[in-house]
PDB file of C-alpha atoms and ligand atoms in Angstrom:
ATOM      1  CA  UNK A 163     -15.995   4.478  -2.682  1.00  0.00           C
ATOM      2  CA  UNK A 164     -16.120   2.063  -5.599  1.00  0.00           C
ATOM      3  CA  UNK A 165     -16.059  -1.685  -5.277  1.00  0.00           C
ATOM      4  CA  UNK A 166     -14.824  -3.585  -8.419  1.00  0.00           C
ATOM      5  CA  UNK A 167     -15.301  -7.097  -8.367  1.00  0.00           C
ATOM      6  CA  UNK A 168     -14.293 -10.022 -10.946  1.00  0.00           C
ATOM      7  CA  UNK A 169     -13.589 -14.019 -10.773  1.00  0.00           C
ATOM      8  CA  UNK A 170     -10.831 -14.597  -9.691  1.00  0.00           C
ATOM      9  CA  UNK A 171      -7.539 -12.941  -8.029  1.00  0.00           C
ATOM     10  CA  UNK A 172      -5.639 -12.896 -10.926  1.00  0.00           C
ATOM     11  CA  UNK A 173      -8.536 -10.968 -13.032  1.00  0.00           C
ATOM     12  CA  UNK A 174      -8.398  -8.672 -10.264  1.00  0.00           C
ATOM     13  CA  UNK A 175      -4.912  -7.914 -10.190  1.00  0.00           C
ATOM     14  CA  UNK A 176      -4.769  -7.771 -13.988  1.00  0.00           C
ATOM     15  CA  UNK A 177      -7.726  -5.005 -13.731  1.00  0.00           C
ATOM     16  CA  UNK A 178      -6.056  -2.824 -10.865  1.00  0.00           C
ATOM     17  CA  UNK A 179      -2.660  -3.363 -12.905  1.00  0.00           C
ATOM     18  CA  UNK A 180      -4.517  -1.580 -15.898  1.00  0.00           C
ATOM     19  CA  UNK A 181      -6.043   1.075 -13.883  1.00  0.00           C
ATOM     20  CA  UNK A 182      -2.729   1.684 -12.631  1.00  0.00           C
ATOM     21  CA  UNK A 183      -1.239   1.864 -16.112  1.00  0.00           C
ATOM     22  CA  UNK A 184      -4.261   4.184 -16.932  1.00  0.00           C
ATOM     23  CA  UNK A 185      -3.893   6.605 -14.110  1.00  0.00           C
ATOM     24  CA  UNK A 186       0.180   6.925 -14.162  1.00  0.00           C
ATOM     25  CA  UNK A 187      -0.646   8.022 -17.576  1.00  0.00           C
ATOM     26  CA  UNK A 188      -3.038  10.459 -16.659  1.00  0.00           C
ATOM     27  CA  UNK A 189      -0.501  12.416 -14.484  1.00  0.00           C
ATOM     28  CA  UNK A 190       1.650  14.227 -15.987  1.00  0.00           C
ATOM     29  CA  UNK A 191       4.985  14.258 -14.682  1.00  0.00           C
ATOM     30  CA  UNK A 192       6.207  12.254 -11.445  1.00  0.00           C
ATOM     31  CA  UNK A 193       3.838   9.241  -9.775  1.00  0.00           C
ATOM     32  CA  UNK A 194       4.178   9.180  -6.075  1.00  0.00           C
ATOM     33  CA  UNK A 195       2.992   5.206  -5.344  1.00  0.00           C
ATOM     34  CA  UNK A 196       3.442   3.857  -1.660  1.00  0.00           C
ATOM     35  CA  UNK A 197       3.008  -0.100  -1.251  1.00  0.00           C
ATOM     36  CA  UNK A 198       1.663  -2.609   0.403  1.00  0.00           C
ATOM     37  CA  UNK A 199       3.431  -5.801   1.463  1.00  0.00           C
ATOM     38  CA  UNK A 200       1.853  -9.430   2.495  1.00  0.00           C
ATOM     39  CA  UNK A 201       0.926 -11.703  -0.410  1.00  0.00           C
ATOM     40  CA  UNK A 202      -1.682 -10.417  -2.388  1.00  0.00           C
ATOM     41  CA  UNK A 203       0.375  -7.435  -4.135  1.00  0.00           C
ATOM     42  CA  UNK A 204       2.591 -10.314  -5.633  1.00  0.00           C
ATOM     43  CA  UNK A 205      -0.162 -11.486  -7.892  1.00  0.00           C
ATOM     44  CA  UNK A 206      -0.144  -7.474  -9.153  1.00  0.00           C
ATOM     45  CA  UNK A 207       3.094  -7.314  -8.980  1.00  0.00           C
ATOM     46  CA  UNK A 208       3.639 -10.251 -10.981  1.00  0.00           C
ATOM     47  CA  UNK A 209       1.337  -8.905 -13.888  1.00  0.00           C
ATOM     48  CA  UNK A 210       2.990  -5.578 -13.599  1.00  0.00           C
ATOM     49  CA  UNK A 211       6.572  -7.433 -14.419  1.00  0.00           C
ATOM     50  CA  UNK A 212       5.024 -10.260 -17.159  1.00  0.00           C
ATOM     51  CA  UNK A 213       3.016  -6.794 -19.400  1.00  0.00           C
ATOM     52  CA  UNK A 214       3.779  -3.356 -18.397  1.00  0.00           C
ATOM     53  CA  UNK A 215       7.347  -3.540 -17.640  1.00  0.00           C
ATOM     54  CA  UNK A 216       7.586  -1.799 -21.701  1.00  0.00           C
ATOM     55  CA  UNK A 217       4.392  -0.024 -21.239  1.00  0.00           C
ATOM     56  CA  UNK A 218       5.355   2.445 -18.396  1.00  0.00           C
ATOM     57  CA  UNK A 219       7.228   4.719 -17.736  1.00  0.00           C
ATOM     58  CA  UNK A 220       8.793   3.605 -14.743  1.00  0.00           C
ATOM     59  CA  UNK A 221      11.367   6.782 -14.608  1.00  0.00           C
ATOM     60  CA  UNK A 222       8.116   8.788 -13.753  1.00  0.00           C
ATOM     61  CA  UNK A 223       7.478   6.506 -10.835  1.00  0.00           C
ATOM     62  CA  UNK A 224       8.210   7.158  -7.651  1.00  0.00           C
ATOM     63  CA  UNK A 225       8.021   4.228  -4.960  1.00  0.00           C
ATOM     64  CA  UNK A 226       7.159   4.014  -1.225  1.00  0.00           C
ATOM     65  CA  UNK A 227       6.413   1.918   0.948  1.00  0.00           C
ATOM     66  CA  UNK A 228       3.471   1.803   3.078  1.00  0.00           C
ATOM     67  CA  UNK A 229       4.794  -0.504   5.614  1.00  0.00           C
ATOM     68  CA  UNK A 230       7.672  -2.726   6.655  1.00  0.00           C
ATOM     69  CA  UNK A 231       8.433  -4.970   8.782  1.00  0.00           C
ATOM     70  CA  UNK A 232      11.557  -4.192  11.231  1.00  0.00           C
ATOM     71  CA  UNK A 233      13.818  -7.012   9.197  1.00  0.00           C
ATOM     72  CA  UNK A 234      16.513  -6.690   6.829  1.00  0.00           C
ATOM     73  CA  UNK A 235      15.880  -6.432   2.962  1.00  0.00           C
ATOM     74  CA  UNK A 236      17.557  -9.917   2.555  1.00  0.00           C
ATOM     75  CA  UNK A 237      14.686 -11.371   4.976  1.00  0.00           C
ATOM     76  CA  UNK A 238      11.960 -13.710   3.610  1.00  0.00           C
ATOM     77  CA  UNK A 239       9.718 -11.327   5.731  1.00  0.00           C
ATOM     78  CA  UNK A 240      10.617  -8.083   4.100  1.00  0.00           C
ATOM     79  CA  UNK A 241       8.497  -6.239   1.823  1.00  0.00           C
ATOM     80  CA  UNK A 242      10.954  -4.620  -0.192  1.00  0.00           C
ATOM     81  CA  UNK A 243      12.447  -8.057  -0.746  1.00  0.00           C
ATOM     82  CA  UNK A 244       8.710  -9.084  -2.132  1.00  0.00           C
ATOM     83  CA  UNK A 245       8.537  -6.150  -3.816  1.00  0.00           C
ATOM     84  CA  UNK A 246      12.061  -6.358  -5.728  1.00  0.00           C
ATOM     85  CA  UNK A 247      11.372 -10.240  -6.462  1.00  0.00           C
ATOM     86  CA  UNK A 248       8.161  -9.793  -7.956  1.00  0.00           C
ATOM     87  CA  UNK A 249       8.508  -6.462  -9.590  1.00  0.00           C
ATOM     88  CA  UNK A 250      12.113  -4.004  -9.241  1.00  0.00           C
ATOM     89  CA  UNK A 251      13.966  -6.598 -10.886  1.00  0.00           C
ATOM     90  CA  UNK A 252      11.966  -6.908 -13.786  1.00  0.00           C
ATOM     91  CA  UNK A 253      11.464  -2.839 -14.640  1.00  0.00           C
ATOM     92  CA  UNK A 254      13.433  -0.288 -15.741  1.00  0.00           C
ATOM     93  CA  UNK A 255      13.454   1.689 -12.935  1.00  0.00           C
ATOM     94  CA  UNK A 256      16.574   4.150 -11.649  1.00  0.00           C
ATOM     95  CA  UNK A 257      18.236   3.165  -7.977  1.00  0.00           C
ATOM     96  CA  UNK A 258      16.914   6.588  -7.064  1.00  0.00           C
ATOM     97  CA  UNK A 259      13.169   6.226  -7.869  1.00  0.00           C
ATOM     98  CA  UNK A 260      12.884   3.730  -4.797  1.00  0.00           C
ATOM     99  CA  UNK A 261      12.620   4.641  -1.523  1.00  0.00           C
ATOM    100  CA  UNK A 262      12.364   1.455   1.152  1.00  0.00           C
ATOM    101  CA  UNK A 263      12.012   1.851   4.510  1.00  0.00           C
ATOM    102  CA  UNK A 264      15.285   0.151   6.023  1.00  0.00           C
ATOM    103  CA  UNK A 265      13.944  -2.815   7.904  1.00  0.00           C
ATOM    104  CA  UNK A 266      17.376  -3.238   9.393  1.00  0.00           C
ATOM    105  CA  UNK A 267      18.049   0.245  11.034  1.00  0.00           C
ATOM    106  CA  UNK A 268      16.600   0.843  14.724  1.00  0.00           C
ATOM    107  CA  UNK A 269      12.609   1.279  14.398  1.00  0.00           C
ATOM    108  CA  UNK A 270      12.668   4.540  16.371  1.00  0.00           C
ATOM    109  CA  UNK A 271      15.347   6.003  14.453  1.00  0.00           C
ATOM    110  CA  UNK A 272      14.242   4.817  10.775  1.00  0.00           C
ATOM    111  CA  UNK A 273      10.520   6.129  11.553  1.00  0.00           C
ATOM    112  CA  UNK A 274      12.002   9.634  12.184  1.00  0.00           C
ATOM    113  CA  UNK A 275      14.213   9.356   8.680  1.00  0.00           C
ATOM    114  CA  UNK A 276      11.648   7.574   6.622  1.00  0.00           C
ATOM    115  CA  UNK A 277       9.739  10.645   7.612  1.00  0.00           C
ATOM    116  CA  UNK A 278      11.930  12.886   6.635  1.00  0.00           C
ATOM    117  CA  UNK A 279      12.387  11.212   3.220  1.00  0.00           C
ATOM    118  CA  UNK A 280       9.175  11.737   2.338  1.00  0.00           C
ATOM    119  CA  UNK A 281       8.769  15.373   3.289  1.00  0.00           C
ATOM    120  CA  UNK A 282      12.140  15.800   1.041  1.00  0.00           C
ATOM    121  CA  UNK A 283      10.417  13.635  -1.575  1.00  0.00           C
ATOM    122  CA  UNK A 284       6.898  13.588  -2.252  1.00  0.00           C
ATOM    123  CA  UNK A 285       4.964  16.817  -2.728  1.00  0.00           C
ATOM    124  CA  UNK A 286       2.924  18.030   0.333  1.00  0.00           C
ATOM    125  CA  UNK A 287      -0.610  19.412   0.238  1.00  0.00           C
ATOM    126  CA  UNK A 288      -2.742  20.547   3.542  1.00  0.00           C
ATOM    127  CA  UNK A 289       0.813  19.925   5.795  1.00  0.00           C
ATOM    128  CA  UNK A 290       1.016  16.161   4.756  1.00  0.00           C
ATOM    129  CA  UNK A 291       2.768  14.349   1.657  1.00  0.00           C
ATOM    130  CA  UNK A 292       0.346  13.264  -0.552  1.00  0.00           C
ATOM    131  CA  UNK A 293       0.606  10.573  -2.852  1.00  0.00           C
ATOM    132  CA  UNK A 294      -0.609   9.730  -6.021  1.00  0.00           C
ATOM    133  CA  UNK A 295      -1.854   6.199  -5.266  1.00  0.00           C
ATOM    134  CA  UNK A 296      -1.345   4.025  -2.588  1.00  0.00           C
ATOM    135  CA  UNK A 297      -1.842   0.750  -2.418  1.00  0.00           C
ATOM    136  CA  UNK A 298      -3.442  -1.581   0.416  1.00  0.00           C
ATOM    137  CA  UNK A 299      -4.249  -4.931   1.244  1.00  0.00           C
ATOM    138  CA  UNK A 300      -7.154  -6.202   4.073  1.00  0.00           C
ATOM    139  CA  UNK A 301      -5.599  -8.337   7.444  1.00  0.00           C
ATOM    140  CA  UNK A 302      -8.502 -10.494   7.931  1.00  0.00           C
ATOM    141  CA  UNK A 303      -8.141  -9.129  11.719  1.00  0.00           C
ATOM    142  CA  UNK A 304      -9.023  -5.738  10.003  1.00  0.00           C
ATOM    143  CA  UNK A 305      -5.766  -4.299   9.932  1.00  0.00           C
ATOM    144  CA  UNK A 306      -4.320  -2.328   7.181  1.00  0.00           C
ATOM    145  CA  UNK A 307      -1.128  -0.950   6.715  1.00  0.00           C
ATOM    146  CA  UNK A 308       0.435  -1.919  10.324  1.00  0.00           C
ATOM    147  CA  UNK A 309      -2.333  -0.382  11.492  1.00  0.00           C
ATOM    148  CA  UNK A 310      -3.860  -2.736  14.101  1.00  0.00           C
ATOM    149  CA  UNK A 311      -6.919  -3.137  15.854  1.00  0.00           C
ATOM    150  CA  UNK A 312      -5.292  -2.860  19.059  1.00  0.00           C
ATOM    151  CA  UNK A 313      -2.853   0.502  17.539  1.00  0.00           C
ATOM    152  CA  UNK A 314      -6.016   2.703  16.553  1.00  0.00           C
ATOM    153  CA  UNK A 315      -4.556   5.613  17.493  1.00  0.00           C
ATOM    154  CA  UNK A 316      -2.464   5.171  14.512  1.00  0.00           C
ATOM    155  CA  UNK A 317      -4.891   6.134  12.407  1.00  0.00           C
ATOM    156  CA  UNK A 318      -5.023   9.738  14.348  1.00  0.00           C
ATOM    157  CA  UNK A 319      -1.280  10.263  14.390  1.00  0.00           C
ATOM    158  CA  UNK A 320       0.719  13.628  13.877  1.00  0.00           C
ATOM    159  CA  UNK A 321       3.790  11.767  12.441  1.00  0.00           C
ATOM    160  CA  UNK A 322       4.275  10.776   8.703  1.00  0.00           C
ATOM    161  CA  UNK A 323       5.818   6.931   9.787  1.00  0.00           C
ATOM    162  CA  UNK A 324       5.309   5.459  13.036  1.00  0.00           C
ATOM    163  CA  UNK A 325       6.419   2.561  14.972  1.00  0.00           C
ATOM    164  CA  UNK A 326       4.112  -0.336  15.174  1.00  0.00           C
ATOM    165  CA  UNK A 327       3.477  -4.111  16.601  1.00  0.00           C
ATOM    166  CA  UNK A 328       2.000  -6.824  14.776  1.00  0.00           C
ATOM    167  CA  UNK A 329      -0.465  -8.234  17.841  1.00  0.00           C
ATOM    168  CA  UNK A 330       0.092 -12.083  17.050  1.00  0.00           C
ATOM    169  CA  UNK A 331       3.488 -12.638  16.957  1.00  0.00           C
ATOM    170  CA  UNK A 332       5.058  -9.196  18.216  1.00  0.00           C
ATOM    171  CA  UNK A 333       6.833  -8.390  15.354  1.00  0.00           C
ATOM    172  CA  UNK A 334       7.680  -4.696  14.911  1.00  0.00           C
ATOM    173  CA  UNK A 335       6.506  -3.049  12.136  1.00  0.00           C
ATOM    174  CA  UNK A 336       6.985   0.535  10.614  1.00  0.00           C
ATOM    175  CA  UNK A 337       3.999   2.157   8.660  1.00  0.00           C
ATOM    176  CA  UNK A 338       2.505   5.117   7.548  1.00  0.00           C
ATOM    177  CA  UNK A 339      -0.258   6.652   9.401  1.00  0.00           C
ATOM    178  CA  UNK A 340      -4.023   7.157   8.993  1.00  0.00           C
ATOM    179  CA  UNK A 341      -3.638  11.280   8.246  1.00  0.00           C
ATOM    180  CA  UNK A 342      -1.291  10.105   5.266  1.00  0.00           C
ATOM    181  CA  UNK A 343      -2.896   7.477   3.651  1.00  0.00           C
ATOM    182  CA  UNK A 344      -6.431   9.343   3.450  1.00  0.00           C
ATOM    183  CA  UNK A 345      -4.391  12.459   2.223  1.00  0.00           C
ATOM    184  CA  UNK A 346      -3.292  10.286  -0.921  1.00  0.00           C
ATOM    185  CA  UNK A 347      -5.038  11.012  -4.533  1.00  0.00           C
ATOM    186  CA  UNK A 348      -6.212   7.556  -5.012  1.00  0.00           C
ATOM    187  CA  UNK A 349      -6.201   4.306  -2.245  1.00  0.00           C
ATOM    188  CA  UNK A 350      -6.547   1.002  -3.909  1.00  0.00           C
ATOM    189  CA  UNK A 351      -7.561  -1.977  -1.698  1.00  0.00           C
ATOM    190  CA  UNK A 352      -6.392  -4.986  -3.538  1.00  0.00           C
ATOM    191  CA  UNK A 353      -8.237  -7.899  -1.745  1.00  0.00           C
ATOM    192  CA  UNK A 354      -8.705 -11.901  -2.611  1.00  0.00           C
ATOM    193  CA  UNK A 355      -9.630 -15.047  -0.696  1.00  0.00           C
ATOM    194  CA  UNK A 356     -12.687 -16.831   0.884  1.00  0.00           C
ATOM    195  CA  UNK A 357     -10.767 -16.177   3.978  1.00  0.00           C
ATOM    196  CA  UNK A 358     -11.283 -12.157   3.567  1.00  0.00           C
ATOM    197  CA  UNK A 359     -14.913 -11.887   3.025  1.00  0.00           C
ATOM    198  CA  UNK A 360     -16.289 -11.698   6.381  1.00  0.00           C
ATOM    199  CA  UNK A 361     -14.016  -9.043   6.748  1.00  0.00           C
ATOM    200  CA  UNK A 362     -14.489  -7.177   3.477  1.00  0.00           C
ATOM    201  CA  UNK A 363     -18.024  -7.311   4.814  1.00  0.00           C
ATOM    202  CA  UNK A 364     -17.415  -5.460   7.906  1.00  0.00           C
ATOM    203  CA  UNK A 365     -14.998  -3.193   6.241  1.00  0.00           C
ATOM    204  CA  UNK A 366     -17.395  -2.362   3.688  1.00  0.00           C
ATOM    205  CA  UNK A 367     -19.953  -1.076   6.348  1.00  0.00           C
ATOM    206  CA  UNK A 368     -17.516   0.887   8.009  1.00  0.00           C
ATOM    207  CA  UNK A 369     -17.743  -1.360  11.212  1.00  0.00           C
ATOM    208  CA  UNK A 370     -15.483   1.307  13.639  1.00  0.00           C
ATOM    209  CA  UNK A 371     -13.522  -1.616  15.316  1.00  0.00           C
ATOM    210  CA  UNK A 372     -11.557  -2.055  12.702  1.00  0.00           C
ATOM    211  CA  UNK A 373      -8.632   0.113  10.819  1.00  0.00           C
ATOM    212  CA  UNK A 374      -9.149  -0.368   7.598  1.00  0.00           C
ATOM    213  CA  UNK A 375     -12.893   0.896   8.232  1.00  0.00           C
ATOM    214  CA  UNK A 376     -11.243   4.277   8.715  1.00  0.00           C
ATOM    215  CA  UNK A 377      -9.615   4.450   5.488  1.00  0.00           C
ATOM    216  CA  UNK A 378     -11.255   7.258   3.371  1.00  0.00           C
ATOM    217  CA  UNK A 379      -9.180   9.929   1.245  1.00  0.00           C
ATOM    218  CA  UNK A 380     -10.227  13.383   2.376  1.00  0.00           C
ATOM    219  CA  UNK A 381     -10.429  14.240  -1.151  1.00  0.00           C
ATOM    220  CA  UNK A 382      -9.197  11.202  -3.233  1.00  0.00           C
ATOM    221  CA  UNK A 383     -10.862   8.341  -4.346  1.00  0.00           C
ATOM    222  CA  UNK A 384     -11.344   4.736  -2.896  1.00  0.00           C
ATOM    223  CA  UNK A 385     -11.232   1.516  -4.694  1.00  0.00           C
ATOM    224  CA  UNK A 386     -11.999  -2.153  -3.434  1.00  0.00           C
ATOM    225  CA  UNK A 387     -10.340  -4.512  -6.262  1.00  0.00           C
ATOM    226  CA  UNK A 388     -12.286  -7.772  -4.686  1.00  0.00           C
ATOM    227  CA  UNK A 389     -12.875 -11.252  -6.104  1.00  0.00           C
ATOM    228  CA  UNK A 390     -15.739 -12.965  -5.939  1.00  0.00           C
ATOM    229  CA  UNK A 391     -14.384 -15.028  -3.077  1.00  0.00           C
ATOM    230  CA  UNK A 392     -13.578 -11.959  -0.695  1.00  0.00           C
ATOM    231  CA  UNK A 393     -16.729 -10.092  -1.998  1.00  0.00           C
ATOM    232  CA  UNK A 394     -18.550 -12.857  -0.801  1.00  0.00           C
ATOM    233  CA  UNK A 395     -20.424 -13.252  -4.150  1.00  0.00           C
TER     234      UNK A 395
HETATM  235  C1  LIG B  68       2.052  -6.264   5.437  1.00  0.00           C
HETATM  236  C2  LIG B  68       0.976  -5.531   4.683  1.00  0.00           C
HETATM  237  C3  LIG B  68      -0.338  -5.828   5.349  1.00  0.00           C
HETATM  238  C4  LIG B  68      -1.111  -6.674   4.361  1.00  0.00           C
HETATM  239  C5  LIG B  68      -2.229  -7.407   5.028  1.00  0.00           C
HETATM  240  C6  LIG B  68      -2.848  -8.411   4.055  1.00  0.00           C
HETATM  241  O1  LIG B  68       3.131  -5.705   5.675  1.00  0.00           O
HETATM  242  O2  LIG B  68       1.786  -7.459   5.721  1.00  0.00           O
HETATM  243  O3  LIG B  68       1.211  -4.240   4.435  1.00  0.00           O
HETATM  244  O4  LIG B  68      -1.105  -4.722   5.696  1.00  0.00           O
HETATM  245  O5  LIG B  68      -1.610  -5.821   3.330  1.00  0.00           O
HETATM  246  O6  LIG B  68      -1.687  -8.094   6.137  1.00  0.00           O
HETATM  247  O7  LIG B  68      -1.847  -9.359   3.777  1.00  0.00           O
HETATM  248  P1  LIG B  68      -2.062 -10.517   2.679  1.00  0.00           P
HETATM  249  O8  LIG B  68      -2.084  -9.828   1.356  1.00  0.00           O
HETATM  250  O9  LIG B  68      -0.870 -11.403   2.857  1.00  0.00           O
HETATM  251  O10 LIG B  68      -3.383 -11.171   3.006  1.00  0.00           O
END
């Protein structure tokens, strides 16, 4: 596990957006990338758009997402919506390089297809798809993904996508499970905020109440992109 830490959330998400640029270039053909929703990516995303939407080559780029919430694209609340505001529209990527999970089809259903997308898509090493890099953010409940603390048996699961609840407000959510994400190459946490660095704390000592704390690539590397706020420096 490597922690990274610099100023301020926009020098973080500049640095993770040129490690990213640095390790799609190291593989050679197709990048498998699953992503996060919630706020923080936007600042990436954003970066991404403004100074690497020439650099790379997004029609080697293959992208997932790692959750969604059970709304249609159009939604405020939708992650692909984020996702195409901040970054799709403003990259040359094909139609057929994106692969959303459709917030608007019945949760139980669209868990079983996403599922199957992916085992059509993504390349699959010890019986699970893994990707290249996957990117997450930090709940400051502890969740990750739509992995909650009260859902930990997500993190054990035998399917690729799996239904789950967000515990405040009830919202369903779809996500990818714990055996998946640790079977990725390379998990990015992208975290920022005062309001995240009890948390990171926690998270960083592997405190077994929360999910995130159970995030840890069999083989693949970890990152924590942190600012100073959320490192608690
Ligand atoms: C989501 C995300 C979720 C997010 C955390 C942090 O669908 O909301 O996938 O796991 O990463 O909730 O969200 P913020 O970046 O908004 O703090």
């Amino acid at each position: 596990m490597e922690k990274r830490i610099f100023d301020t959330g926009e020098d973080t998400a500049a640095a993770l957006a040129a490690e990213l640029y640095n390790r799609i270039a190291e593989v050679q053909g197709e990048v498998y990338i699953a992503l996060s929703g919630g706020s923080t990516p936007t600042l990436l995303f954003s970066i991404l758009s403004a100074d690497y939407s020439q650099k790379i080559e997004w029609s080697r780029v293959k992208f997932f997402w790692v959750d969604e919430r059970a709304v249609p694209p159009e939604d405020v609340q939708s992650n692909y919506r984020m996702t195409a505001e901040t970054l799709l529209n403003h990259i040359n990527i094909p139609d057929t390089n994106v692969f959303r999970i459709r917030g608007e089809s019945p949760v139980k259903k669209e868990v079983l297809t996403y599922a199957e997308i992916i085992r059509t898509n993504v390349p699959f090493v010890n019986g699970l798809p893994v990707f290249d890099i996957i990117l997450l953010g930090l709940g400051d409940d502890g969740h990750t993904a739509s992995i909650f603390p009260d859902q930990m048996e997500l993190l054990k699961s035998k399917e690729i996508c799996a239904e789950a609840v967000q515990p405040q407000s009830g919202q369903t959510r779809m996500t990818l499970t714990g055996p998946v994400i640790n079977n990725s190459r390379s998990v990015y946490f992208l975290v920022c905020g005062k309001n995240k660095e009890d948390m990171v704390k926690r998270i960083l000592n592997k405190d077994p109440r929360y999910p995130a704390s159970f995030i840890q690539p069999n083989k693949g590397h970890l990152y924590f992109y942190l600012d100073k706020e959320a490192a608690g420096e």
